[in-house]
Coordinates of N, CA and C in Angstrom, one line a residue:
M86 N 1.0 -1.2 -0.4 CA -0.2 0.4 -0.1 C 1.4 1.1 0.3
Q87 N 0.7 2.2 -1.1 CA 1.7 3.2 -1.0 C 0.9 4.2 0.2
N88 N 1.5 5.1 0.6 CA 1.3 6.1 2.0 C 1.7 7.4 1.5
T89 N 1.4 8.2 1.7 CA 2.3 9.5 1.5 C 2.4 10.6 3.7
L90 N 2.7 9.5 4.2 CA 3.1 9.3 5.2 C 4.6 10.4 5.6
K91 N 5.3 9.7 5.1 CA 6.1 10.6 5.2 C 6.3 11.8 4.7
N92 N 5.5 12.7 3.9 CA 5.3 13.9 3.7 C 4.2 14.5 4.6
L93 N 3.5 13.6 4.5 CA 2.9 14.8 5.3 C 3.7 15.2 7.2
R94 N 4.4 14.1 7.4 CA 5.1 14.0 8.4 C 6.5 15.2 8.5
A95 N 7.0 15.2 7.2 CA 7.6 16.1 6.8 C 7.3 17.7 7.0
D96 N 6.2 18.0 6.2 CA 5.5 18.6 6.6 C 5.2 19.5 7.8
K97 N 4.7 19.0 8.9 CA 4.4 19.3 10.1 C 5.7 19.6 11.0
G98 N 6.6 19.4 10.4 CA 8.2 19.1 11.2 C 8.3 18.2 12.4
L99 N 7.5 16.9 11.9 CA 7.8 16.1 13.5 C 8.7 14.9 12.1
S100 N 10.0 13.9 13.8 CA 10.7 12.9 13.4 C 9.8 12.2 13.4
Q101 N 10.5 10.7 12.7 CA 9.8 9.9 13.2 C 8.9 9.0 14.2
Q102 N 10.0 9.9 15.4 CA 9.7 9.7 16.7 C 9.0 10.0 17.7
A103 N 8.9 11.8 16.9 CA 8.1 12.5 17.5 C 7.0 11.8 16.6
L104 N 6.5 11.2 15.5 CA 5.1 11.0 15.4 C 4.7 9.7 15.6
G105 N 5.8 9.1 16.6 CA 5.2 7.9 16.6 C 5.2 8.0 18.3
D106 N 5.7 8.8 19.2 CA 5.1 9.1 20.5 C 3.4 9.4 20.1
L107 N 3.2 10.3 19.5 CA 2.0 10.6 19.4 C 0.3 9.2 19.1
L108 N 1.7 8.6 18.2 CA 0.8 7.5 17.5 C 0.6 6.4 19.1
D109 N 1.2 5.8 20.0 CA 1.7 5.0 20.4 C 2.4 4.1 20.1
V110 N 3.2 4.8 19.1 CA 3.6 3.2 18.0 C 5.4 3.6 18.7
S111 N 6.5 2.7 18.5 CA 7.5 3.3 18.0 C 8.2 3.4 16.6
R112 N 9.2 4.5 17.0 CA 9.6 4.8 15.3 C 9.8 3.8 14.7
Q113 N 10.1 3.1 14.9 CA 10.0 1.8 13.5 C 9.1 1.8 13.3
S114 N 8.3 1.7 13.5 CA 6.6 1.6 12.3 C 6.1 2.4 11.7
V115 N 6.7 3.1 12.5 CA 6.3 4.7 11.5 C 7.4 4.4 10.6
N116 N 9.1 3.6 10.4 CA 9.0 3.7 9.0 C 9.4 2.3 8.8
A117 N 8.4 1.7 10.2 CA 7.7 0.2 8.5 C 6.5 0.9 7.6
I118 N 5.6 1.6 8.3 CA 5.0 2.5 8.1 C 5.1 3.3 6.2
E119 N 6.0 3.9 6.5 CA 6.6 5.2 5.8 C 7.1 4.4 4.5
T120 N 7.7 3.0 4.5 CA 8.1 3.0 4.0 C 7.1 1.5 2.7
G121 N 6.2 1.0 3.2 CA 5.3 0.4 2.6 C 5.3 -0.9 2.9
R122 N 6.7 -1.0 4.3 CA 6.2 -3.1 4.8 C 5.6 -3.4 5.6
Y123 N 4.6 -1.8 6.4 CA 3.6 -2.3 7.4 C 3.2 -1.5 6.7
D124 N 1.6 -2.5 7.2 CA 0.4 -1.3 6.3 C -0.7 -1.2 8.1
P125 N -0.7 0.0 8.8 CA -1.4 0.2 9.2 C -3.2 -0.9 10.3
S126 N -2.8 -0.8 11.8 CA -4.3 -1.4 11.2 C -5.7 -0.2 11.6
L127 N -6.8 -0.7 10.8 CA -8.0 0.0 10.7 C -8.1 1.3 12.0
P128 N -7.8 0.9 13.4 CA -7.8 1.6 14.8 C -6.7 2.9 13.8
L129 N -5.0 2.6 14.3 CA -3.9 3.4 14.0 C -4.3 4.4 12.6
A130 N -4.5 3.8 11.3 CA -4.8 4.1 9.7 C -6.3 5.3 10.3
F131 N -7.1 5.6 11.5 CA -7.9 7.0 11.8 C -7.1 7.2 12.7
K132 N -6.4 6.9 13.5 CA -5.7 7.9 14.5 C -4.0 8.6 13.8
I133 N -3.8 7.5 12.9 CA -3.2 9.2 11.5 C -4.3 10.4 11.0
A134 N -5.4 9.7 9.8 CA -6.4 10.5 9.2 C -6.3 11.5 10.3
R135 N -6.4 11.0 12.1 CA -7.2 13.0 13.1 C -6.1 14.1 12.9
L136 N -5.3 12.8 13.3 CA -3.7 13.5 13.9 C -4.1 14.2 11.9
F137 N -3.4 14.4 11.2 CA -3.1 15.0 10.1 C -4.3 16.0 9.8
D138 N -5.6 15.8 10.3 CA -7.1 16.0 9.5 C -6.9 16.1 8.7
C139 N -7.8 14.5 7.9 CA -7.9 14.3 6.4 C -8.3 13.2 6.7
A140 N -8.8 12.5 5.2 CA -9.5 11.4 5.1 C -8.1 9.9 5.3
I141 N -8.7 8.7 5.6 CA -7.8 7.6 5.6 C -7.5 7.8 4.2
E142 N -8.5 7.4 2.9 CA -8.2 8.0 1.4 C -7.3 8.9 1.3
D143 N -6.6 9.2 1.7 CA -6.0 10.7 0.9 C -4.7 10.7 1.6
I144 N -4.2 9.0 2.8 CA -3.0 8.9 3.0 C -2.3 7.7 2.4
F145 N -3.7 6.1 2.9 CA -3.3 5.6 1.8 C -3.8 5.1 1.0
K146 N -3.0 4.4 -0.5 CA -3.2 4.7 -1.3 C -2.7 2.9 -2.0
D147 N -4.8 1.7 -2.1 CA -4.5 0.5 -2.6 C -3.6 0.3 -3.8
E148 N -2.5 0.2 -4.0 CA -1.5 -0.4 -5.0 C -2.0 -0.4 -5.6
A149 N -3.1 -2.0 -6.0 CA -3.7 -2.7 -6.3 C -4.4 -2.3 -7.3
H150 N -5.4 -1.0 -6.5 CA -6.6 -0.4 -7.6 C -6.1 0.1 -7.9
T151 N -6.8 0.6 -9.7 CA -6.6 1.4 -10.1 C -7.4 2.5 -11.1
D152 N -8.3 3.1 -11.6 CA -9.8 4.1 -11.2 C -9.7 4.1 -12.2
A153 N -11.2 3.5 -13.1 CA -11.0 3.5 -14.8 C -11.5 5.1 -15.3

C-alpha cells in the first residue's frame, strides 16, 4: 500500500520518533509504514488521519486498485 505519511510528517516538522510518540507506536513502526513494509491497523490508520486532519484515503492508496 502506498502512502503519503512521510510527506505529511515532514510538512508538520515531526521526526519519526515524535510521530510515533503521538501515535503510541515505535519509531520503527512509523518507518515501516512510511516505507510500505507494514500496513497499519484500521484503528491506527484512523488515528493517523485524525492527527493530520484528512481522510484515510488521502493518506493510504491501494496499489492494486486503479481508477478506470
